[in-house]
Coordinates of C-alpha atoms in Angstrom, one line a residue:
M1069 CA 16.9 2.3 -17.7
K1070 CA 15.0 -0.4 -15.7
F1071 CA 14.1 0.0 -11.9
E1072 CA 17.0 -1.8 -10.6
T1073 CA 19.5 0.2 -12.7
L1074 CA 17.8 3.6 -11.8
A1075 CA 17.8 2.6 -8.0
I1076 CA 21.6 1.9 -8.1
H1077 CA 22.9 4.8 -10.1
K1078 CA 20.2 7.7 -10.0
G1079 CA 21.0 8.5 -6.3
N1080 CA 24.8 8.4 -6.7
T1081 CA 25.6 12.0 -7.8
N1082 CA 29.3 12.6 -7.7
S1083 CA 31.0 16.0 -7.8
D1084 CA 34.1 15.1 -5.7
K1085 CA 37.5 15.9 -7.3
N1086 CA 38.9 12.4 -6.3
N1087 CA 36.0 10.7 -8.2
P1088 CA 34.9 8.1 -5.7
V1089 CA 32.6 5.2 -6.8
V1090 CA 30.1 6.1 -4.1
Q1091 CA 28.9 9.8 -3.4
P1092 CA 30.6 11.2 -0.2
I1093 CA 28.6 12.6 2.8
T1094 CA 28.5 16.3 2.7
L1095 CA 28.2 17.3 6.5
S1096 CA 28.6 21.0 6.1
T1097 CA 25.6 23.0 7.1
T1098 CA 26.5 26.0 5.0
F1099 CA 28.2 26.7 1.6
H1100 CA 30.2 29.4 0.0
H1101 CA 28.1 32.1 -1.6
G1102 CA 28.2 32.2 -5.3
E1103 CA 30.1 29.1 -6.0
G1104 CA 27.3 26.6 -6.4
E1105 CA 23.5 26.0 -5.9
M1106 CA 23.7 25.2 -2.3
L1107 CA 23.4 27.9 0.4
Y1108 CA 22.2 26.3 3.8
T1109 CA 21.5 22.7 4.4
R1110 CA 18.0 23.2 5.7
A1111 CA 17.2 24.5 2.2
N1112 CA 19.3 21.9 0.3
N1113 CA 22.2 19.5 0.6
P1114 CA 24.1 17.4 -1.9
N1115 CA 22.9 14.0 -0.3
R1116 CA 19.4 15.1 0.1
Q1117 CA 19.2 16.3 -3.6
S1118 CA 20.6 12.8 -4.6
L1119 CA 18.0 11.1 -2.5
E1120 CA 15.1 13.1 -3.8
Q1121 CA 16.3 12.6 -7.4
V1122 CA 16.2 8.9 -7.1
I1123 CA 13.0 8.6 -5.2
A1124 CA 11.2 10.8 -7.9
V1125 CA 12.5 8.7 -10.7
L1126 CA 11.5 5.4 -9.0
E1127 CA 8.0 6.8 -8.4
R1128 CA 7.6 8.1 -11.9
G1129 CA 7.2 11.8 -10.7
E1130 CA 8.6 15.2 -11.7
D1131 CA 10.1 16.0 -8.2
A1132 CA 10.3 14.8 -4.7
A1133 CA 10.8 16.2 -1.2
A1134 CA 12.6 14.4 1.6
F1135 CA 11.4 15.0 5.3
S1136 CA 12.8 13.9 8.7
S1137 CA 9.9 11.3 9.1
G1138 CA 6.9 9.9 7.4
N1139 CA 4.7 11.9 9.7
A1140 CA 6.4 15.2 8.7
A1141 CA 6.0 14.4 5.1
G1142 CA 2.3 13.6 5.4
T1143 CA 1.7 16.4 7.7
A1144 CA 3.3 18.8 5.2
V1145 CA 0.4 18.0 2.9
F1146 CA -2.2 19.1 5.4
Q1147 CA -0.2 22.1 6.3
A1148 CA -0.2 23.2 2.5
L1149 CA -4.1 22.8 2.2
E1150 CA -6.2 26.0 2.6
P1151 CA -7.7 26.3 6.1
G1152 CA -11.3 24.9 6.0
S1153 CA -10.5 22.0 3.5
H1154 CA -12.4 18.8 3.8
I1155 CA -10.3 15.5 3.5
V1156 CA -11.6 12.0 2.9
A1157 CA -9.4 9.5 4.5
P1158 CA -9.3 5.8 5.3
D1159 CA -11.0 4.7 8.5
D1160 CA -8.1 2.2 9.1
M1161 CA -5.2 4.6 8.2
Y1162 CA -1.9 4.7 9.9
H1163 CA -2.6 6.1 13.4
G1164 CA 0.3 8.6 13.3
L1165 CA -1.1 10.4 10.3
H1166 CA -4.7 10.0 11.7
N1167 CA -3.5 11.6 14.9
S1168 CA -2.0 14.4 12.7
M1169 CA -5.3 15.2 11.1
T1170 CA -7.5 15.0 14.1
M1171 CA -5.1 16.5 16.7
L1172 CA -2.8 19.1 14.9
F1173 CA -5.4 20.2 12.5
K1174 CA -8.6 20.1 14.6
G1175 CA -10.4 23.3 13.8
V1176 CA -8.3 23.9 10.8
H1177 CA -9.5 21.1 8.5
E1178 CA -12.6 18.8 8.4
V1179 CA -12.0 15.0 7.9
S1180 CA -14.3 12.1 7.0
F1181 CA -12.9 8.5 7.7
V1182 CA -14.4 6.0 5.5
D1183 CA -13.8 2.6 4.1
M1184 CA -11.7 3.6 1.2
S1185 CA -12.1 0.2 -0.4
N1186 CA -15.9 0.9 -0.8
L1187 CA -16.5 3.4 -3.5
E1188 CA -20.0 4.2 -2.5
E1189 CA -18.9 5.2 1.0
V1190 CA -16.2 7.5 -0.5
K1191 CA -18.8 9.0 -2.8
K1192 CA -21.2 9.7 0.1
A1193 CA -18.4 11.5 2.0
I1194 CA -17.7 14.1 -0.6
R1195 CA -18.6 17.6 0.4
P1196 CA -18.4 21.0 -1.6
N1197 CA -15.1 21.7 0.3
T1198 CA -13.5 18.4 -0.3
K1199 CA -9.9 19.3 -1.3
L1200 CA -8.0 15.9 -0.6
F1201 CA -8.6 12.2 -0.9
W1202 CA -5.9 10.3 1.0
V1203 CA -5.5 6.7 0.1
E1204 CA -3.4 4.1 1.9
T1205 CA -3.3 1.0 -0.2
P1206 CA -2.7 -1.7 1.1
S1207 CA -3.8 -0.2 4.4
N1208 CA -2.2 -0.4 7.8
P1209 CA -2.8 -2.9 9.4
L1210 CA -6.0 -4.4 7.9
L1211 CA -4.4 -4.5 4.3
K1212 CA -7.4 -3.2 2.6
V1213 CA -7.0 -2.4 -1.1
T1214 CA -8.4 0.8 -2.5
D1215 CA -8.8 1.1 -6.2
I1216 CA -6.5 4.1 -7.0
R1217 CA -7.8 4.6 -10.5
K1218 CA -11.5 4.8 -9.3
I1219 CA -10.5 7.3 -6.5
S1220 CA -8.6 9.5 -9.0
E1221 CA -11.7 9.8 -11.0
L1222 CA -13.7 11.1 -8.1
A1223 CA -10.7 13.5 -7.2
K1224 CA -10.6 14.9 -10.8
A1225 CA -14.4 15.4 -10.8
Q1226 CA -14.2 17.4 -7.5
N1227 CA -11.1 19.2 -8.5
A1228 CA -9.2 17.7 -5.4
L1229 CA -5.9 16.2 -4.9
L1230 CA -5.3 12.4 -4.6
V1231 CA -2.4 11.5 -2.4
C1232 CA -1.4 7.9 -1.9
D1233 CA 0.6 6.5 1.0
N1234 CA 2.7 4.0 -0.9
T1235 CA 4.8 2.7 2.0
F1236 CA 3.6 -0.8 2.1
A1237 CA 3.8 -1.4 -1.6
T1238 CA 6.9 0.7 -2.5
P1239 CA 7.5 1.8 -6.1
V1240 CA 8.8 -1.8 -6.7
F1241 CA 5.2 -3.1 -6.7
Q1242 CA 3.0 0.0 -7.3
N1243 CA 3.4 3.4 -8.9
P1244 CA 0.3 5.4 -7.9
I1245 CA 1.1 8.4 -10.1
L1246 CA 0.7 6.1 -13.2
L1247 CA -2.6 5.1 -11.8
G1248 CA -3.9 8.7 -11.5
A1249 CA -2.5 10.0 -8.0
D1250 CA -1.3 13.6 -7.9
M1251 CA 1.2 12.9 -5.2
V1252 CA 2.8 9.9 -3.4
M1253 CA 4.0 9.8 0.2
H1254 CA 6.5 7.4 1.9
S1255 CA 7.6 6.6 5.3
S1256 CA 11.3 6.1 4.2
T1257 CA 11.9 4.6 7.6
K1258 CA 10.3 1.5 6.4
Y1259 CA 11.3 -0.4 3.2
F1260 CA 13.4 2.6 1.7
G1261 CA 15.7 2.3 4.7
G1262 CA 15.1 -1.4 5.0
H1263 CA 17.3 -2.0 8.1
S1264 CA 15.4 -0.4 10.9
D1265 CA 18.0 2.3 11.6
I1266 CA 17.0 5.4 9.6
L1267 CA 14.1 7.9 10.3
G1268 CA 12.8 9.6 7.2
G1269 CA 9.8 10.5 4.9
A1270 CA 9.2 11.7 1.3
L1271 CA 6.7 13.1 -1.0
V1272 CA 6.8 12.8 -4.8
T1273 CA 4.7 14.9 -7.1
K1274 CA 3.3 14.1 -10.5
S1275 CA 4.0 17.6 -11.6
K1276 CA 5.4 20.9 -10.2
N1277 CA 2.4 23.2 -9.6
D1278 CA 1.4 25.8 -7.1
F1279 CA 0.5 23.2 -4.5
W1280 CA 3.9 21.5 -4.7
E1281 CA 5.6 25.0 -4.1
K1282 CA 3.7 25.2 -1.0
I1283 CA 5.0 21.7 0.1
K1284 CA 8.5 22.8 -0.7
T1285 CA 8.0 26.0 1.4
V1286 CA 6.8 23.9 4.3
Q1287 CA 9.9 21.6 3.9
K1288 CA 12.3 24.7 3.6
V1289 CA 10.6 26.9 6.2
G1290 CA 9.3 24.2 8.6
G1291 CA 12.6 22.6 8.6
A1292 CA 11.8 19.1 9.2
V1293 CA 14.4 17.7 6.8
P1294 CA 16.5 14.7 7.1
S1295 CA 20.3 14.9 7.9
A1296 CA 22.9 14.5 5.2
M1297 CA 24.0 11.3 6.8
D1298 CA 20.4 9.8 6.8
C1299 CA 20.1 10.8 3.2
Y1300 CA 23.3 9.0 2.5
W1301 CA 22.3 5.8 4.2
L1302 CA 18.8 6.0 2.4
C1303 CA 20.5 6.4 -0.9
R1304 CA 22.6 3.3 -0.1
S1305 CA 19.7 1.3 1.0
I1306 CA 17.5 2.1 -2.1
R1307 CA 20.2 0.4 -4.2
T1308 CA 19.1 -2.9 -3.1
L1309 CA 15.3 -2.0 -2.7
A1310 CA 14.1 -4.0 -5.7
Y1311 CA 15.8 -7.3 -4.5
R1312 CA 14.8 -6.8 -0.9
M1313 CA 11.2 -6.3 -1.8
K1314 CA 11.1 -9.5 -3.9
G1315 CA 12.4 -11.4 -1.0
H1316 CA 9.9 -9.8 1.5
A1317 CA 6.9 -10.6 -0.9
E1318 CA 8.0 -14.1 -1.6
H1319 CA 8.4 -14.8 2.4
A1320 CA 5.1 -13.1 3.0
M1321 CA 3.1 -15.2 0.6
I1322 CA 4.6 -18.3 2.2
L1323 CA 3.7 -17.3 5.7
A1324 CA 0.2 -16.0 4.5
E1325 CA -0.6 -19.4 2.9
Y1326 CA 0.7 -21.2 6.1
L1327 CA -1.6 -18.9 8.4
S1328 CA -4.7 -19.4 6.1
V1329 CA -4.9 -23.0 6.8
H1330 CA -3.8 -23.1 10.3
P1331 CA -6.5 -24.3 12.7
K1332 CA -5.7 -21.6 15.4
V1333 CA -6.0 -18.7 12.9
E1334 CA -9.4 -16.9 12.6
K1335 CA -8.6 -14.8 9.6
V1336 CA -5.6 -13.7 7.4
H1337 CA -5.3 -10.3 5.8
Y1338 CA -2.9 -10.4 2.8
P1339 CA -3.8 -9.1 -0.8
G1340 CA -2.0 -12.0 -2.4
L1341 CA -4.3 -14.4 -1.3
K1342 CA -7.2 -15.0 -3.7
S1343 CA -9.5 -15.1 -0.7
H1344 CA -8.6 -11.5 0.2
P1345 CA -11.7 -9.3 -1.0
G1346 CA -9.3 -6.7 -2.6
H1347 CA -7.2 -9.4 -4.4
E1348 CA -8.5 -8.6 -8.0
V1349 CA -8.0 -5.0 -7.6
A1350 CA -4.7 -5.4 -6.0
A1351 CA -3.7 -7.7 -9.0
G1352 CA -4.7 -4.9 -11.3
Q1353 CA -2.6 -2.2 -9.9
M1354 CA 0.3 -4.1 -8.2
S1355 CA 3.0 -6.2 -9.7
G1356 CA 3.6 -7.8 -6.1
F1357 CA 1.7 -7.9 -2.7
G1358 CA 4.3 -6.6 -0.5
G1359 CA 6.0 -8.1 2.8
I1360 CA 3.2 -7.3 5.4
V1361 CA 0.9 -10.0 6.7
S1362 CA -1.8 -9.5 9.3
F1363 CA -4.0 -12.2 10.8
Q1364 CA -6.4 -12.7 13.7
I1365 CA -5.6 -15.5 15.9
K1366 CA -8.5 -17.5 17.6
G1367 CA -8.9 -16.1 20.9
D1368 CA -8.6 -12.7 22.6
A1369 CA -5.9 -10.0 23.1
Q1370 CA -4.4 -12.1 25.8
T1371 CA -4.1 -15.1 23.5
A1372 CA -2.4 -13.0 21.0
D1373 CA 0.2 -11.6 23.6
Q1374 CA 0.9 -15.1 24.7
F1375 CA 1.5 -16.2 21.2
I1376 CA 3.9 -13.3 20.5
A1377 CA 5.6 -14.0 23.8
H1378 CA 6.7 -17.4 22.7
L1379 CA 8.3 -16.4 19.4
Q1380 CA 12.1 -16.4 19.2
L1381 CA 12.9 -14.9 15.8
F1382 CA 10.1 -12.4 15.4
A1383 CA 10.9 -9.2 17.4
N1384 CA 7.9 -7.8 19.3
A1385 CA 8.4 -4.3 18.1
T1386 CA 6.8 -1.4 16.1
S1387 CA 7.6 -0.5 12.7
L1388 CA 8.2 -2.5 9.6
G1389 CA 10.2 -2.9 6.5
G1390 CA 13.6 -4.1 8.0
V1391 CA 15.4 -7.3 6.9
E1392 CA 14.5 -8.9 10.3
S1393 CA 10.9 -10.1 11.0
L1394 CA 8.8 -7.8 13.3
I1395 CA 5.6 -8.8 15.0
E1396 CA 3.1 -6.9 17.2
R1397 CA -0.5 -6.9 18.4
R1398 CA -1.5 -3.8 16.6
A1399 CA -4.4 -2.6 18.8
A1400 CA -2.0 -2.3 21.8
V1401 CA -0.1 0.2 20.0
E1402 CA -2.6 2.3 18.4
G1403 CA -4.5 3.1 21.6
P1404 CA -8.0 3.1 23.1
D1405 CA -9.7 4.6 19.8
T1406 CA -8.4 2.0 17.5
K1407 CA -10.7 0.1 15.2
T1408 CA -8.2 -2.7 14.8
P1409 CA -9.5 -6.0 16.3
P1410 CA -7.8 -6.7 19.6
N1411 CA -6.8 -10.2 18.4
L1412 CA -5.0 -9.0 15.2
I1413 CA -1.3 -9.6 14.9
R1414 CA 0.7 -7.7 12.2
I1415 CA 3.9 -9.3 10.8
S1416 CA 6.7 -7.4 8.8
V1417 CA 8.1 -10.6 7.1
G1418 CA 11.8 -10.3 7.0
L1419 CA 14.5 -12.0 4.9
E1420 CA 15.4 -15.0 7.2
H1421 CA 14.9 -18.3 5.8
T1422 CA 11.2 -19.2 5.9
D1423 CA 11.9 -22.6 7.1
D1424 CA 13.2 -21.0 10.4
L1425 CA 10.2 -18.5 10.4
L1426 CA 7.7 -21.3 10.0
E1427 CA 9.3 -23.5 12.7
D1428 CA 9.3 -20.5 15.0
L1429 CA 5.5 -19.9 14.4
D1430 CA 4.8 -23.6 14.9
H1431 CA 6.4 -23.4 18.2
A1432 CA 4.4 -20.4 19.3
F1433 CA 1.2 -21.8 18.2
S1434 CA 1.8 -25.0 20.2
K1435 CA 1.9 -22.9 23.4
V1436 CA -1.5 -21.2 23.1

């Protein structure tokens, strides 16, 4: 079956005697002994089982594990590593997981943050105890592109794991497992949820192995799992994922092209533009370029803040992937240690009509 069909049917497992078209929500925290495979909802739940099933299929993996947030999913990988492991990670990676590495696992693991789009820098960072290569492509918020195939070769030579954060691209546009990744991570809060009202995360493995069993133990024993209700809503949202992503990407390209020729814009970061340094790599591993556009406005942080303040349709808010357009000056959110330029503005391009979005941007630009 094709992606759209799998997204609609694979997460809709139904065992209810009334045979409803949509799988019901199982809110019970406990189950009768000996009458099924479920025991306690922290360990498993029918709705979570359906969610994990559909995500694994869409990402071309053998199994998946759902978590209560993207940070919980990523942190589970670090928890499963042996103490003293060395991690090679992006220097512009999502700040939540950056903080997990540097704060929660300080003194437990070693981390080298490098430009993952530069293969030579990645090679220089490798140590004898390197056990994990963490890739985020396109990256947040600079939208750098990493060649997953080439990093996979380095990981295999090092006998290390390659995990790819595929939140921006989604399996609609990119399948890291098919490109050589051992595992894929998602913040399902974003495009999987798609409506800015669900918190969640997920990991997908290429194959069930000893390390994956450690991940599943972290999930079960650590208990950072999504509720049955959240799993239900995620399965519901994933049914429209393919069509939403096509709209997000189409709109993002329109905005990126508009911004790329605007006289008050210094630089645009979007891998769909041929001027993007990672465009060729992205075109070789993605079937679409996603719905996130970042740009640097001419001026300083105050100029960026003033521009955002004059927008009407773009909500000045954190997060991304919803049907509504969101915008923020990213450095203001990431804190004093950020490497993000202070004048960089990140847009999660929504599904509003692009004529209205462009008119709103025109208005804001006229005020700065």
